[in-house]
XYZ file of C-alpha atoms in Angstrom:
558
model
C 0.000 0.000 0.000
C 2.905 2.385 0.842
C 4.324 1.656 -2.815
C 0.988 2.486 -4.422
C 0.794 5.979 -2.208
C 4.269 6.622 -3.125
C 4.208 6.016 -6.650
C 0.663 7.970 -6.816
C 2.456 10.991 -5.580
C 5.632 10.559 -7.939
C 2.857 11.183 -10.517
C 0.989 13.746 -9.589
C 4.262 15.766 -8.810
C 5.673 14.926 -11.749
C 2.979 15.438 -13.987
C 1.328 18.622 -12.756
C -2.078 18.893 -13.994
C -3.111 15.633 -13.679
C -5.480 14.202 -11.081
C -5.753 10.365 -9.814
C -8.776 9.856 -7.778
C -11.184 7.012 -6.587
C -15.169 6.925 -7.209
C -17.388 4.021 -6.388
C -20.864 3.208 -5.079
C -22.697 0.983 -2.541
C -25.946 -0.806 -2.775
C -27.793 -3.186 -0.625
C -31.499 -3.777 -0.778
C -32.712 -6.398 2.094
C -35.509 -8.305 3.069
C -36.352 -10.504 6.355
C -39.307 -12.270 5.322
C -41.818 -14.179 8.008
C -42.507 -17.514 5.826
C -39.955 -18.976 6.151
C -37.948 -16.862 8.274
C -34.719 -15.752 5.952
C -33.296 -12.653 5.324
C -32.819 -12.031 1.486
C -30.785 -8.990 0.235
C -28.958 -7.786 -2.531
C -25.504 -6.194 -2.668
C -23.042 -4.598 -4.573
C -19.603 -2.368 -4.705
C -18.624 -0.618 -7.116
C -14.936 0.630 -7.368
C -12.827 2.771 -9.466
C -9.959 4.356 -10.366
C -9.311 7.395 -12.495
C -6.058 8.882 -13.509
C -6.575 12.431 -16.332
C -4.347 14.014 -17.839
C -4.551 17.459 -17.859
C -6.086 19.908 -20.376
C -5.679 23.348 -21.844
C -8.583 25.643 -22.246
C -9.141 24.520 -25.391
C -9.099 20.699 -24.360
C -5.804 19.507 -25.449
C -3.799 17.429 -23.393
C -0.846 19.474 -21.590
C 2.950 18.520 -22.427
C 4.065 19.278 -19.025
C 7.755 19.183 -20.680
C 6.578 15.730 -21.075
C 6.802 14.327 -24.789
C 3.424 14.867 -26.573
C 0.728 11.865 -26.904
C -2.856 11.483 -27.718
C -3.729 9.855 -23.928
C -5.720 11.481 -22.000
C -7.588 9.541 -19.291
C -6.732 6.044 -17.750
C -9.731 4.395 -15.618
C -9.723 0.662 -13.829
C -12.839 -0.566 -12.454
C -14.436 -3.556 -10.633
C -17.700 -4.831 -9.157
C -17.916 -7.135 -6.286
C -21.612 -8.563 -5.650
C -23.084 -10.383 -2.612
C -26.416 -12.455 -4.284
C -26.060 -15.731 -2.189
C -29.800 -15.174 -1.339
C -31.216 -12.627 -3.546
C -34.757 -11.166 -2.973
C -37.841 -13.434 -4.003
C -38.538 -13.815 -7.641
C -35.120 -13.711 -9.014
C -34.007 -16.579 -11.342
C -32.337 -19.604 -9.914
C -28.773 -19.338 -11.444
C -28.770 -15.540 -10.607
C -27.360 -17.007 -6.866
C -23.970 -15.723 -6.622
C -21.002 -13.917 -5.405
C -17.931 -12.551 -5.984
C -15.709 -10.644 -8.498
C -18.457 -9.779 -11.361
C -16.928 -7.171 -13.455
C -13.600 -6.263 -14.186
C -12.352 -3.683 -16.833
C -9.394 -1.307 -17.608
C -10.454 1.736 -20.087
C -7.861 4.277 -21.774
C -9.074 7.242 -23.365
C -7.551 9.338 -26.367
C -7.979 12.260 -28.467
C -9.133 10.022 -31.197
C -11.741 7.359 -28.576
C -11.490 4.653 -26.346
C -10.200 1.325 -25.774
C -11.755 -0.903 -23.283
C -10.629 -4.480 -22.179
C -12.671 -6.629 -19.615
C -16.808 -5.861 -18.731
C -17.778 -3.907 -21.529
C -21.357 -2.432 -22.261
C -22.507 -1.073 -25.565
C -25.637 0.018 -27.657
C -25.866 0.045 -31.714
C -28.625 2.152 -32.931
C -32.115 1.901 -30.825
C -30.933 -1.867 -29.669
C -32.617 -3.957 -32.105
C -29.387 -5.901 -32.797
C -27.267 -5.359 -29.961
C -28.257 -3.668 -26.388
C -25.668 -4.450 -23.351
C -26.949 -3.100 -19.995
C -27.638 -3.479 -16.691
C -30.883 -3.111 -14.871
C -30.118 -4.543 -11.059
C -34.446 -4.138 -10.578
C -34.755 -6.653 -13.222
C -31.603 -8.713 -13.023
C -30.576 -8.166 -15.964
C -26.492 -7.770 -16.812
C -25.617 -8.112 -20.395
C -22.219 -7.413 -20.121
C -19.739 -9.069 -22.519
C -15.708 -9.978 -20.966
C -13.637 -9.157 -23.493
C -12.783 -5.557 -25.721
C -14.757 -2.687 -26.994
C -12.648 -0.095 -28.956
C -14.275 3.541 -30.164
C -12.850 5.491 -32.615
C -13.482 9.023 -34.361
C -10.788 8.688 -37.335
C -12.313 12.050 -38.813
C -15.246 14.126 -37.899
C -18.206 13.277 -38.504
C -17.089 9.361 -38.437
C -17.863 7.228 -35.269
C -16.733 3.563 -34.926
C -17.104 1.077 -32.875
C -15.835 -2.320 -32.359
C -16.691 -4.742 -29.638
C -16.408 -8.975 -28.902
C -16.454 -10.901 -26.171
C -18.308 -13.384 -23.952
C -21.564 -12.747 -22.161
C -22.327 -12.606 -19.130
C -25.333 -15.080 -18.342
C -25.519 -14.329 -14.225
C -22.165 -16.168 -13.116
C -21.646 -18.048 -16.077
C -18.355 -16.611 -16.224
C -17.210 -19.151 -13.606
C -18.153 -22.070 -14.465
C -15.499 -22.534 -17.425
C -12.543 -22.134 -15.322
C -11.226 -19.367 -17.355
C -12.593 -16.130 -15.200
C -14.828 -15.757 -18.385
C -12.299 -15.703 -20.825
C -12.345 -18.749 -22.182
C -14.472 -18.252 -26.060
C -14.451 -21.806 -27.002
C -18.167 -22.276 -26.272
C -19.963 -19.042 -26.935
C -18.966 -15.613 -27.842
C -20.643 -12.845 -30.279
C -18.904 -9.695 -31.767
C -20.422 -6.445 -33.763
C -19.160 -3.322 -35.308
C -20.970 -0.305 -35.742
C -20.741 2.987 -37.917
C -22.529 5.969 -37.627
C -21.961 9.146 -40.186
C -23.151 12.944 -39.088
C -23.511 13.973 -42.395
C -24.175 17.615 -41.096
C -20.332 18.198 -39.521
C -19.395 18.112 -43.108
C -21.250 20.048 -44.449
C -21.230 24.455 -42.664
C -24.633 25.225 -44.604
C -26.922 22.259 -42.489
C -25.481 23.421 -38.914
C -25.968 27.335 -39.850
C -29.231 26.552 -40.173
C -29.433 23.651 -37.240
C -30.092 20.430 -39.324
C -28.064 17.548 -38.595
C -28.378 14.051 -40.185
C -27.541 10.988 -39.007
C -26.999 7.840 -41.279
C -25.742 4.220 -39.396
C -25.253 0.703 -39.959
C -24.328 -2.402 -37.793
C -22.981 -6.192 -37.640
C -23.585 -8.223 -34.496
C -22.767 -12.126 -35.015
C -22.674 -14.720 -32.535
C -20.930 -18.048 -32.344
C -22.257 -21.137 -30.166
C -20.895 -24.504 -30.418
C -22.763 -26.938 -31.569
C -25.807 -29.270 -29.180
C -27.157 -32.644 -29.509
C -30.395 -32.035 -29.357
C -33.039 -34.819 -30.440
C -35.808 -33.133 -32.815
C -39.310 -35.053 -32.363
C -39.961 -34.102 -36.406
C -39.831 -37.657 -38.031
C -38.111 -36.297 -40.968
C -35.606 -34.535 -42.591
C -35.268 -30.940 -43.694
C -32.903 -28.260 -43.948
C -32.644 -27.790 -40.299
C -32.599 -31.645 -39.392
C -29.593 -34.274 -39.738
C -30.247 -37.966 -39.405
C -27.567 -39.864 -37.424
C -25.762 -43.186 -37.234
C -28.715 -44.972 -35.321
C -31.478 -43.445 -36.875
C -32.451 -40.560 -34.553
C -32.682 -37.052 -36.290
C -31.199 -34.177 -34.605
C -31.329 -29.965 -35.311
C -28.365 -29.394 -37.505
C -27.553 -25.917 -35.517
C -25.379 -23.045 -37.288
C -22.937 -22.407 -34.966
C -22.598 -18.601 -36.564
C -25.663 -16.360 -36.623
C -25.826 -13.396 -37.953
C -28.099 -9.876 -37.579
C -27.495 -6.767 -39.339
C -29.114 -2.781 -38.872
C -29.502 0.219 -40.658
C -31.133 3.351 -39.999
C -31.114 7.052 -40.399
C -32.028 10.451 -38.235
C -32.611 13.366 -39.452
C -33.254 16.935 -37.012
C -34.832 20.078 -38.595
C -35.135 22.608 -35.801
C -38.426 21.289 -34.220
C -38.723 17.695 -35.873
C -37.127 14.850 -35.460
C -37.246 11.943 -37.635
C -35.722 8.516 -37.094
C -36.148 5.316 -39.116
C -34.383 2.203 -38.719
C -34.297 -1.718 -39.912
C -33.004 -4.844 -38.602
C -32.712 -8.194 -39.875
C -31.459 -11.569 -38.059
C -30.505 -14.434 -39.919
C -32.252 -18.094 -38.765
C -31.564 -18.400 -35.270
C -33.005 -21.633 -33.599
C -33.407 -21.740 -30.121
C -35.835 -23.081 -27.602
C -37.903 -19.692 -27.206
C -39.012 -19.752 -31.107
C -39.369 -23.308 -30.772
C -36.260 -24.146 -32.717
C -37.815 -22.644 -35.920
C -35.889 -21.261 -38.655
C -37.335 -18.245 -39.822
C -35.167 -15.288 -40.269
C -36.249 -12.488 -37.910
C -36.909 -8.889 -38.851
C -37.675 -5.728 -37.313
C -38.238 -2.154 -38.622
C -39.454 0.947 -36.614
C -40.078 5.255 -37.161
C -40.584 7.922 -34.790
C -41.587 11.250 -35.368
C -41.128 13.979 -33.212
C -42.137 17.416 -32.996
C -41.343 20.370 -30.079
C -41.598 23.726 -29.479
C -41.731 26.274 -26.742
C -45.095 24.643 -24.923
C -45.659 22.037 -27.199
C -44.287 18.438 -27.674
C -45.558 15.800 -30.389
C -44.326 12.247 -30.393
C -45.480 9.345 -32.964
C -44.034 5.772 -32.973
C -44.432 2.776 -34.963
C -42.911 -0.577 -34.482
C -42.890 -3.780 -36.445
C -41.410 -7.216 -35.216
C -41.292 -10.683 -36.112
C -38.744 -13.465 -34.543
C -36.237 -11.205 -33.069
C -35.098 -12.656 -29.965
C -31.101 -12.611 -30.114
C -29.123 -14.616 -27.337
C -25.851 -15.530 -26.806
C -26.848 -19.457 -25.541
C -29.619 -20.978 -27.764
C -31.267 -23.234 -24.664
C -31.744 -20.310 -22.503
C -35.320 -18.469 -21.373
C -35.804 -15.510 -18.815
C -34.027 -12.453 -18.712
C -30.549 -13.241 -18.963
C -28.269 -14.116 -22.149
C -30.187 -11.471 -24.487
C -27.816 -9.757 -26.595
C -30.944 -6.871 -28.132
C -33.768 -5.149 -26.847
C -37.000 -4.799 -28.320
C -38.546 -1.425 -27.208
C -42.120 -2.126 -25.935
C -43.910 1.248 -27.400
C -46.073 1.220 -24.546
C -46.038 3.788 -21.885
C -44.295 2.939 -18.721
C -46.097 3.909 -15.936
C -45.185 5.477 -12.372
C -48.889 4.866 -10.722
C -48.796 1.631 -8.725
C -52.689 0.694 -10.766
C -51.856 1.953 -14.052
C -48.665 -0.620 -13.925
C -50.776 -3.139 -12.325
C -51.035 -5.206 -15.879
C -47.838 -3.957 -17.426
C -46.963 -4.948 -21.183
C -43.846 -7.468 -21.684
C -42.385 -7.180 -25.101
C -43.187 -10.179 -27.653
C -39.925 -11.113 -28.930
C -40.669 -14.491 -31.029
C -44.104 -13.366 -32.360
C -44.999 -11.001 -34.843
C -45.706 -7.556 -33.148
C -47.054 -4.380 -34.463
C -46.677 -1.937 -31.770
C -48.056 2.080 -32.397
C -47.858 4.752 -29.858
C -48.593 8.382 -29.722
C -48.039 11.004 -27.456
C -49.523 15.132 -27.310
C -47.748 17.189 -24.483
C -49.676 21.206 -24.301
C -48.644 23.679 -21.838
C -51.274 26.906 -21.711
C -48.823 29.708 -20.391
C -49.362 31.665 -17.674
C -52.379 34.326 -17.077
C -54.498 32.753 -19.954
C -57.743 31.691 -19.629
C -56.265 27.635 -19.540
C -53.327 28.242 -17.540
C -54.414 30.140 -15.434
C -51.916 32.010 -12.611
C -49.356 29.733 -13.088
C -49.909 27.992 -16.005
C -51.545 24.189 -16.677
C -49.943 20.979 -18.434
C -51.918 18.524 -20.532
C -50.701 15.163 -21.634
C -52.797 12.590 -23.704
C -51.204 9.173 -24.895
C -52.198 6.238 -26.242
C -50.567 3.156 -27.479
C -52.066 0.147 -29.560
C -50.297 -3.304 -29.968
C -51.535 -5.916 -31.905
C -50.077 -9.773 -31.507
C -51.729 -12.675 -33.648
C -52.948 -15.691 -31.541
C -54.727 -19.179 -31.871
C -57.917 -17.851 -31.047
C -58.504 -15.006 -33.566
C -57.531 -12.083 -30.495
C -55.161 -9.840 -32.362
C -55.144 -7.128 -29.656
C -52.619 -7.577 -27.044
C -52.323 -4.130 -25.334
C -54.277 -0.963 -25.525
C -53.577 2.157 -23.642
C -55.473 5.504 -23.674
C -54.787 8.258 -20.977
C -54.957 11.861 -20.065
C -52.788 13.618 -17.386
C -53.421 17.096 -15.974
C -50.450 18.932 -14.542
C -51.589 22.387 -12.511
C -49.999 24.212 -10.030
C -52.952 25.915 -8.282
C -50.839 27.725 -5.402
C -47.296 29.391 -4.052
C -47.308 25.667 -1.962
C -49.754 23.618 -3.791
C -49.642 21.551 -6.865
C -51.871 18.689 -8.360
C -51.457 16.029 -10.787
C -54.981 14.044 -12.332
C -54.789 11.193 -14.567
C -57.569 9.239 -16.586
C -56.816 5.720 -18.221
C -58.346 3.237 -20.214
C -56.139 0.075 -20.583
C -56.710 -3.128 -22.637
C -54.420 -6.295 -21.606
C -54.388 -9.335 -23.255
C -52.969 -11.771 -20.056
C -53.212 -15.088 -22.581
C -50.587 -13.315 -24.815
C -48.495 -11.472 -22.956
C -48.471 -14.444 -20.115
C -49.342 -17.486 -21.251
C -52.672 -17.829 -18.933
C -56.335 -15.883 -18.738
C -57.991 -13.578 -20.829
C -58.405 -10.322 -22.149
C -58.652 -7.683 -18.832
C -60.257 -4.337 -19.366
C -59.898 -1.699 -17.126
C -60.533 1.991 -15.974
C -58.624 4.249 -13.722
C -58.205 7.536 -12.259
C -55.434 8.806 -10.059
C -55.335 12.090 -8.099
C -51.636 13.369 -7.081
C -51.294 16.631 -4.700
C -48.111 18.088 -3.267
C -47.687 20.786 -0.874
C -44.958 22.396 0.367
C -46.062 23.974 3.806
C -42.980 25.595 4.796
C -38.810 25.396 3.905
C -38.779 22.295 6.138
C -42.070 20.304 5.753
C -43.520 18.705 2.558
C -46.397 16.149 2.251
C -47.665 14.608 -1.306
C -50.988 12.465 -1.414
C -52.168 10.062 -4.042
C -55.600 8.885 -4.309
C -55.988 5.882 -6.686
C -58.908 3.719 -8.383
C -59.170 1.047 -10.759
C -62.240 -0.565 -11.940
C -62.615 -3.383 -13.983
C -65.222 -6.529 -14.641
C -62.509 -9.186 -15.501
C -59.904 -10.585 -13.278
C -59.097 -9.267 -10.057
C -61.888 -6.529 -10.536
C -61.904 -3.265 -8.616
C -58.308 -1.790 -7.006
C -58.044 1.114 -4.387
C -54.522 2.254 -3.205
C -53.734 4.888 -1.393
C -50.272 6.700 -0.380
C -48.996 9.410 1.656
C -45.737 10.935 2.574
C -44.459 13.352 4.523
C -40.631 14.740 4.147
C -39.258 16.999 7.334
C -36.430 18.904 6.661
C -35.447 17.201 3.460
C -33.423 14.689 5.134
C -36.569 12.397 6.371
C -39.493 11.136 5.070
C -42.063 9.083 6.524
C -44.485 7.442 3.946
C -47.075 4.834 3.770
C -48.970 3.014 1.265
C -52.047 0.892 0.948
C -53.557 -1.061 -1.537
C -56.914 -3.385 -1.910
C -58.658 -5.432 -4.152
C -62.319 -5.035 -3.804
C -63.531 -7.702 -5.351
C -66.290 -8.322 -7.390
C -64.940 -10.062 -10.629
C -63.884 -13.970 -10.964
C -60.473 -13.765 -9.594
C -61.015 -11.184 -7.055
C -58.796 -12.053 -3.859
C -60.492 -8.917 -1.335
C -56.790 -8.610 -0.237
C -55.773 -5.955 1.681
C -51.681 -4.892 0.894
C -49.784 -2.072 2.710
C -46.063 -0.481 2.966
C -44.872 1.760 5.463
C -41.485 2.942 5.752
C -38.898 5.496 7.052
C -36.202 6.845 4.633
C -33.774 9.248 5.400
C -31.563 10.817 3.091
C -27.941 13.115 3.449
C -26.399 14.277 0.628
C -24.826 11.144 -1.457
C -26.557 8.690 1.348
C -29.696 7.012 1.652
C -31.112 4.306 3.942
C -34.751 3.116 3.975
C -36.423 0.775 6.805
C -40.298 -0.812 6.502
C -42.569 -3.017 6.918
C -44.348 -4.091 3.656
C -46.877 -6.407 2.293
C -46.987 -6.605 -1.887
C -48.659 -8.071 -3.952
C -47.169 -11.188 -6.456
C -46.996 -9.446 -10.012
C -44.407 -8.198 -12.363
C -41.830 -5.394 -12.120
C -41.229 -4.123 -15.484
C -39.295 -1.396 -17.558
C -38.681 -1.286 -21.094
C -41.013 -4.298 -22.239
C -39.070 -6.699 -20.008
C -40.351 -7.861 -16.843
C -39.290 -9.697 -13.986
C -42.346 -11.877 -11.835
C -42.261 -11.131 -8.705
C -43.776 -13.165 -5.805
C -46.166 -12.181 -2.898
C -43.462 -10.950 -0.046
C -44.251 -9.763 3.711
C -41.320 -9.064 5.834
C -39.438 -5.734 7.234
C -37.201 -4.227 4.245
C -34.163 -2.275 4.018
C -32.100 -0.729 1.706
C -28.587 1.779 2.007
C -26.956 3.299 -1.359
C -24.006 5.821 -1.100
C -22.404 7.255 -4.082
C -18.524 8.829 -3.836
């Protein structure tokens, strides 16, 4: 330790200008549940180390009588994870601890080269979409390199490969996750900005965007017995007469698209096709997989106008053919459904179809009246409407698998009081998006009010109802929370199901908790009751089973 201190300092004498420091995080999220009596929890620490070089004013690095190069930052990071007995509703392999993620990143005047954990997006994801969501479970991450390059302006590159993470997979070959014999997928990516080349598009603010990707993946070959009693292109007969998938071990999936911004609008279309890709979540077919999607957007001062439209056939990508649930998924579908923040209008929340076919439309109107008009009154009023429409094909003839229409009112009505209304119509199709039930239609209305009393007390109220004649039936929840001198905040929640409809459960569910929060820390201790559903974000969701127990959670950022 007293070489590292002393060899820190060497540097930072010698090389004035330049700063070494650390950065990291902390998160654990508990529960001690009453049946059994266990204590599941969460946890993870993030470190890191970053050493930059200085800069001029005009962002070159600084010689420092040193000879000049084109380095500029050097940053080492690791993640150590404690998941022995996760929370309920996790999958079964995602028990674990130890050293997840491991990477060392240097940075240049021309981009990046990264070797270990590396993350990485091409386009909107439809090909290749590497991320972490700890709520979900998900970590995409592949173990091996990621280089990113701007040769010229205008010109973006990017080059990545490696193995992916599938939970702690990266254990089990005795390699630390470095061994690519059995798996592995790699991509490239491209991305022009036409507009950087050309003076007359940025004097008059238009920039356009034109991009392309690779992403291939290699998996060595299964024995897997098909039940199809004869042959095809996708079958192989063996020595003893059994027939067998003849698997490609390389699979390959390929994007294009194009933006293009003209002041106000803003226009994106893209395409992606995935060559046959067998697996058992499309049932070992075949069929290539496509996927094509445009948004149009509009804003102004006041105004905001959003139109999407998705279509989607066969693309689920993974990086191990035999695996379901959330982890080994090298793209993301977006869902084009609204994600919601009010506990019953994300009580049936819509899980993205990756195998079927999928058209998927949403649209989205955001209006603010200004102040001291007849609308906005004395502080002005906010009005959203939304809907989205997604259509799957099934068995049965029941195309529709989600339908959402709502209405939000934003108002601030005094100095210390503000209100926030929302009306909603939702469809959900449970037999399609779930496997089980029917179609659920529902209404609901929520009623959000904040006040702030005085510099040191706060309380916000919401007031929730959802009514429906299938299912569960009729939902009240309730919440209220009060923060004292922005440090604490008490807060409780309740939620029932009336009843009244085949399923109904008359269930009473409640929270009630005690968070406190100082600067970069925050701790949280409750009590809850919830009830078993699905925690979702992005079209991917995560079941998650009835829990009672006393909960806890600490995060602290440095």
């Amino acid at each position: 330790m007293r070489n590292i201190c002393v060899s820190l300092f060497c540097c930072t004498s010698l090389w004035a200008g330049d700063t070494v420091f650390v950065s990291g995080a902390i998160q654990h999220d508990g529960l001690l549940d009453w049946t059994p009596v266990m204590y599941h929890s969460n946890s993870y620490l993030d470190l890191g180390v970053n050493w930059q070089r200085g800069v001029t004013d005009d962002g070159l690095p600084v010689t420092g009588g040193r000879k000049e190069t084109s380095f500029r930052e050097l940053r080492a990071k690791t993640r150590l994870e404690l998941t022995q007995w996760p929370l309920p509703g996790y999958e079964a392999d995602f028990n674990g601890y130890g050293m997840s993620h491991l990477s060392i990143a240097a940075s240049f005047t021309w981009g990046e080269i990264t070797i270990g954990d590396v993350y990485g997006q091409f386009g909107s994801g439809l090909i290749l979409n590497l991320y972490e969501d700890r709520a979900l479970g998900i970590d995409g991450a592949l173990r091996g390199a990621k280089i990113e390059a701007t040769p010229y302006k205008g010109i973006h590159l990017t080059a990545i490969g490696g193995k992916q993470r599938r939970y702690w997979n990266c254990y089990k070959d005795n390699a630390f996750g470095w061994n690519h014999a059995r798996d592995a997928a790699i991509g490239a990516d491209a991305e022009l900005h036409i507009e950087e080349w050309i003076p007359q598009m940025q004097a008059r603010d238009i920039s356009w965007t034109v991009g392309g990707s690779w992403v291939s993946k290699y998996e060595a070959q299964d024995t897997i017995i098909a039940s199809v009693p004869v042959t095809g292109d996708g079958l192989r007969v063996t020595g003893d007469g059994m027939y067998m998938y003849n698997l490609p071990r390389w699979i390959g999936a390929t994007d294009v698209r194009t933006g293009l911004q003209v002041k106000g609008f803003d226009l994106l279309a893209e395409f992606a096709y995935k060559f046959n890709d067998p697996g058992t979540e499309n049932h070992f077919s075949y069929k290539n997989g496509m996927a094509g999607l445009v948004s149009l957007g509009y804003s102004r001062k006041g105004l905001s106008v959003l139109a999407q439209m998705k279509y989607s056939e066969n693309m689920s990508f993974r990086s191990e053919r035999l695996r379901t649930g959330l982890a080994g998924r090298l793209n993301h579908m977006p869902a084009f459904a609204q994600q919601h923040t009010y506990a019953l209008a994300a009580l049936y929340p819509y899980a993205t179809q990756y195998t079927k076919q999928e058209w998927a439309m949403q649209a989205e109107v955001r209006y603010t009246w200004p102040r001291k008009t007849k609308m906005g009154g004395r502080y002005g009023t906010t009005m959203r409407w939304a809907a989205s429409h997604i259509r799957v094909p099934a068995e049965n003839g029941q195309n529709e698998a989600y339908t959402d229409v709502n209405m939000e009112l934003n108002k601030r009505l005094s100095k210390t009081w503000w209100l926030n209304a929302m009306l909603m119509y939702q469809a959900y199709n449970q037999q399609t998006i779930t496997g089980h039930g029917g179609m659920i239609r529902s209404g609901i209305a929520v009623i959000d009010a904040r006040t702030q009393v005085n510099t040191n007390i706060s309380m916000r109220g919401e007031i929730q109802y959802l009514y429906s004649p299938d299912h569960e039936g009729q939902w009240l929840f309730a919440l209220y929370e009060l923060t004292l001198y922005r440090h604490w905040t008490l807060s409780g929640q309740w939620m029932y199901n009336i009843g009244y409809a085949p399923d109904a459960t008359n269930k009473h569910y409640y929270t009630a908790g005690l968070t406190f929060t100082y600067g970069a820390h925050r701790a949280n201790i409750g009590y809850t009751k919830t009830r078993e559903g699905y925690n979702c974000s992005g079209g991917i969701c995560r079941y998650v089973p009835q829990m009672e127990g006393v909960c806890a959670s600490y995060s602290f950022t440095f």
